[in-house]
Structures are given as C-alpha cells and as structure tokens.
Coordinates of C-alpha atoms and ligand atoms in Angstrom, one line a residue:
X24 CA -166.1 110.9 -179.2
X25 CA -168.4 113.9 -177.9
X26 CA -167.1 116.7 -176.7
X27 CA -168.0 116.2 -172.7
X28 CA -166.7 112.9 -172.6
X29 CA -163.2 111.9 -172.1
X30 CA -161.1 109.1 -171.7
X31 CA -159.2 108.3 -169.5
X32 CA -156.7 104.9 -169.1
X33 CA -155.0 103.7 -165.6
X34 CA -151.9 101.4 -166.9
X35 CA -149.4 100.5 -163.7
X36 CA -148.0 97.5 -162.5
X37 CA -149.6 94.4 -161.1
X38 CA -151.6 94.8 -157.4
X39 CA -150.5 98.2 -157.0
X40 CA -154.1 99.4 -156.6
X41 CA -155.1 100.9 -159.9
X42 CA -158.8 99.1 -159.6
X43 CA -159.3 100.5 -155.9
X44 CA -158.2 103.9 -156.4
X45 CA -160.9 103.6 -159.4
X46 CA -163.8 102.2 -157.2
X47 CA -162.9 104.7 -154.6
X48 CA -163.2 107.8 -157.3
X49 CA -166.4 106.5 -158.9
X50 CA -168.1 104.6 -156.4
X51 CA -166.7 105.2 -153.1
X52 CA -166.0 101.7 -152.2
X53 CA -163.2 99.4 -151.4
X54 CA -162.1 95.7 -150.4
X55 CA -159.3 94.2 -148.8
X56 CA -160.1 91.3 -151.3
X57 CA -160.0 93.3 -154.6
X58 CA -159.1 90.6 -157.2
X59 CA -157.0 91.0 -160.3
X60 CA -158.3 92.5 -163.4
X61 CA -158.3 90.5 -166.2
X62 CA -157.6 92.4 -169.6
X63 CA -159.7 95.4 -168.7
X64 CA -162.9 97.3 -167.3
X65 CA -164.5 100.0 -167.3
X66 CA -166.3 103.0 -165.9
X67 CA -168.1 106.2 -166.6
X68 CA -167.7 109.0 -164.2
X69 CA -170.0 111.8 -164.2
X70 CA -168.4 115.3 -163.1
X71 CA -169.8 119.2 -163.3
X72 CA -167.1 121.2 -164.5
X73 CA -167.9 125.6 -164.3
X74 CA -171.6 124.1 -164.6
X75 CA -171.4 121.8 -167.5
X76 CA -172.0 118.2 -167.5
X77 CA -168.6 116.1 -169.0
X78 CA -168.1 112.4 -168.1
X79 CA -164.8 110.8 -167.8
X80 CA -165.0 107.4 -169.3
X81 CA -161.8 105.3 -167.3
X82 CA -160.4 102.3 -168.4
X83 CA -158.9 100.4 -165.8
X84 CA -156.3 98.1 -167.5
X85 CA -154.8 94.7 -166.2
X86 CA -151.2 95.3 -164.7
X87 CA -150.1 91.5 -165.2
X88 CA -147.4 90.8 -167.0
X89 CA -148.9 88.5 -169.5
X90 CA -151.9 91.3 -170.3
X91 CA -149.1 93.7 -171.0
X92 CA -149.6 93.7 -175.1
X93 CA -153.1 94.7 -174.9
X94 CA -152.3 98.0 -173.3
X95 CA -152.1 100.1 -176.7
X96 CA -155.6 99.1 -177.7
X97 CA -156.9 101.0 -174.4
X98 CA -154.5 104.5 -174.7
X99 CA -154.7 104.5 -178.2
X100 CA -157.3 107.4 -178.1
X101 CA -156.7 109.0 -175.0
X102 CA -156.4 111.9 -174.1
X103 CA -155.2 111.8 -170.2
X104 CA -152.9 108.7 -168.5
X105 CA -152.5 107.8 -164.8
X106 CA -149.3 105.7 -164.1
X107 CA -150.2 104.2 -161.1
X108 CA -146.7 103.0 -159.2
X109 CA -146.4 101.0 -155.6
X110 CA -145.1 104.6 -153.5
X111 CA -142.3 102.7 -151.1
X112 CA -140.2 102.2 -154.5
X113 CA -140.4 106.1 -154.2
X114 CA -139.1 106.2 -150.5
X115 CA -136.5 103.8 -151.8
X116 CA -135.1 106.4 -153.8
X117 CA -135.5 109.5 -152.2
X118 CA -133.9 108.6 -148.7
Ligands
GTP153 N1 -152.9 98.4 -147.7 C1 -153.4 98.8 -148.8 N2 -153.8 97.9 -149.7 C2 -154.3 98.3 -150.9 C3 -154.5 99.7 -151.2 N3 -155.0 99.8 -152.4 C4 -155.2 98.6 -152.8 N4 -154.8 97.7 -151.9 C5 -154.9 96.2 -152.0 O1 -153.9 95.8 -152.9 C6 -154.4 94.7 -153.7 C7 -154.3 95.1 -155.2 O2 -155.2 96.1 -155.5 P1 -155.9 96.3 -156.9 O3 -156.7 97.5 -156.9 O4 -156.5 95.0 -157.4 O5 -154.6 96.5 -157.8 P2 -154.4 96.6 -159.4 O6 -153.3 97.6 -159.7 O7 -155.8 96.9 -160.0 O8 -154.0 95.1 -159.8 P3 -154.2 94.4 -161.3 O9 -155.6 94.5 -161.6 O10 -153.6 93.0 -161.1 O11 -153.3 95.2 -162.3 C8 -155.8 94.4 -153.3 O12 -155.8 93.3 -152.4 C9 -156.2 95.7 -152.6 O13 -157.2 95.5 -151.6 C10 -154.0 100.6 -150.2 O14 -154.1 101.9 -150.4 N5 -153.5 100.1 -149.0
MG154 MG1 -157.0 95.9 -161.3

C-alpha cells in the first residue's frame, strides 16, 4: 500500500447508519431510503493533510448478521476502525 493511502473499515451493526455517515463524509449526500449493504463497498476519499495529498480508502462493510464472517477479510490490513453503534443503547446506559 503507498504511503498516502490508508485504509480504513466501518464494521457495526445492521441499519445503524455506517453507509450514510460514509456518503455524507465522501459525497455529501444522504437518503431516507438508504438500502442494506450487501457484503461490502467501497470508497476513496481524498484529504490534504499539512499540504500533502493522502487518500483514505474506506470500506464500508455489511452489518447483517449472516455477512458477519466476511468481516476479517476487510480489517485484515487496516490500519484505523470505526465501530459504528445505534447512540440510544448509550442513553440506555448512562441515565
Ligand atoms: N433518523 C435517522 N436515520 C438515519 C440516520 N442515519 C441513517 N439513517 C437511516 O437508517 C437506515 C440504515 O442506514 P444505513 O446507512 O443503511 O445503515 P448501515 O449501518 O449501513 O446498515 P447495513 O448496510 O445493513 O449494515 C437508512 O434507512 C438510513 O436512511 C440518522 O442519522 N438519522
Ligand atoms: Mg450499509
């Protein structure tokens, strides 16, 4: 992997929002009607860090139960994660 250029893996749960959090961050879009991911995407994001080019390649991985066994093929490799959890279960706990 070259040196600007790093991967990046979103694992969470099913449906809580790991694909429109991506869209958001790469594209700035997002739909009420976003649909499951199946197994797993993908998208480069291109950033300027202290005025050098580095991309972050993200893997957006499927959250469904049965695509749970894939999950090692994607963070094998990577070097940051981003647990993506549904926040009320936090409320839950904290109050
Ligand atoms: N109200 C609300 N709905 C959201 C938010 N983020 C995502 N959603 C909706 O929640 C549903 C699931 O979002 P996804 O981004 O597909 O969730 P996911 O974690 O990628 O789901 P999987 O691909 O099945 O693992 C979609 O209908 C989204 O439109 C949010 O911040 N607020
Ligand atoms: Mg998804």
């Amino acid at each position: 992997m070259q040196n600007n250029r790093f991967k990046v893996v979103i694992l969470g749960e099913g449906r809580v929002g790991k694909t429109s959090i991506l869209l958001r961050y790469t594209r700035g879009e997002y739909s009420d009607k976003q649909v499951s991911t199946l197994q797993a995407s993908y998208l480069d994001k291109k950033l300027t860090v202290s005025g050098k080019e580095q991309v972050l390649s993200i893997w957006d991985t499927a959250g469904q139960e049965r695509f749970h066994a894939l999950g090692p093929i994607y963070y094998r490799d990577a070097r940051k994660f981003i647990d993506i959890y549904f926040l009320p279960f936090i409320y839950l706990y904290l109050f």
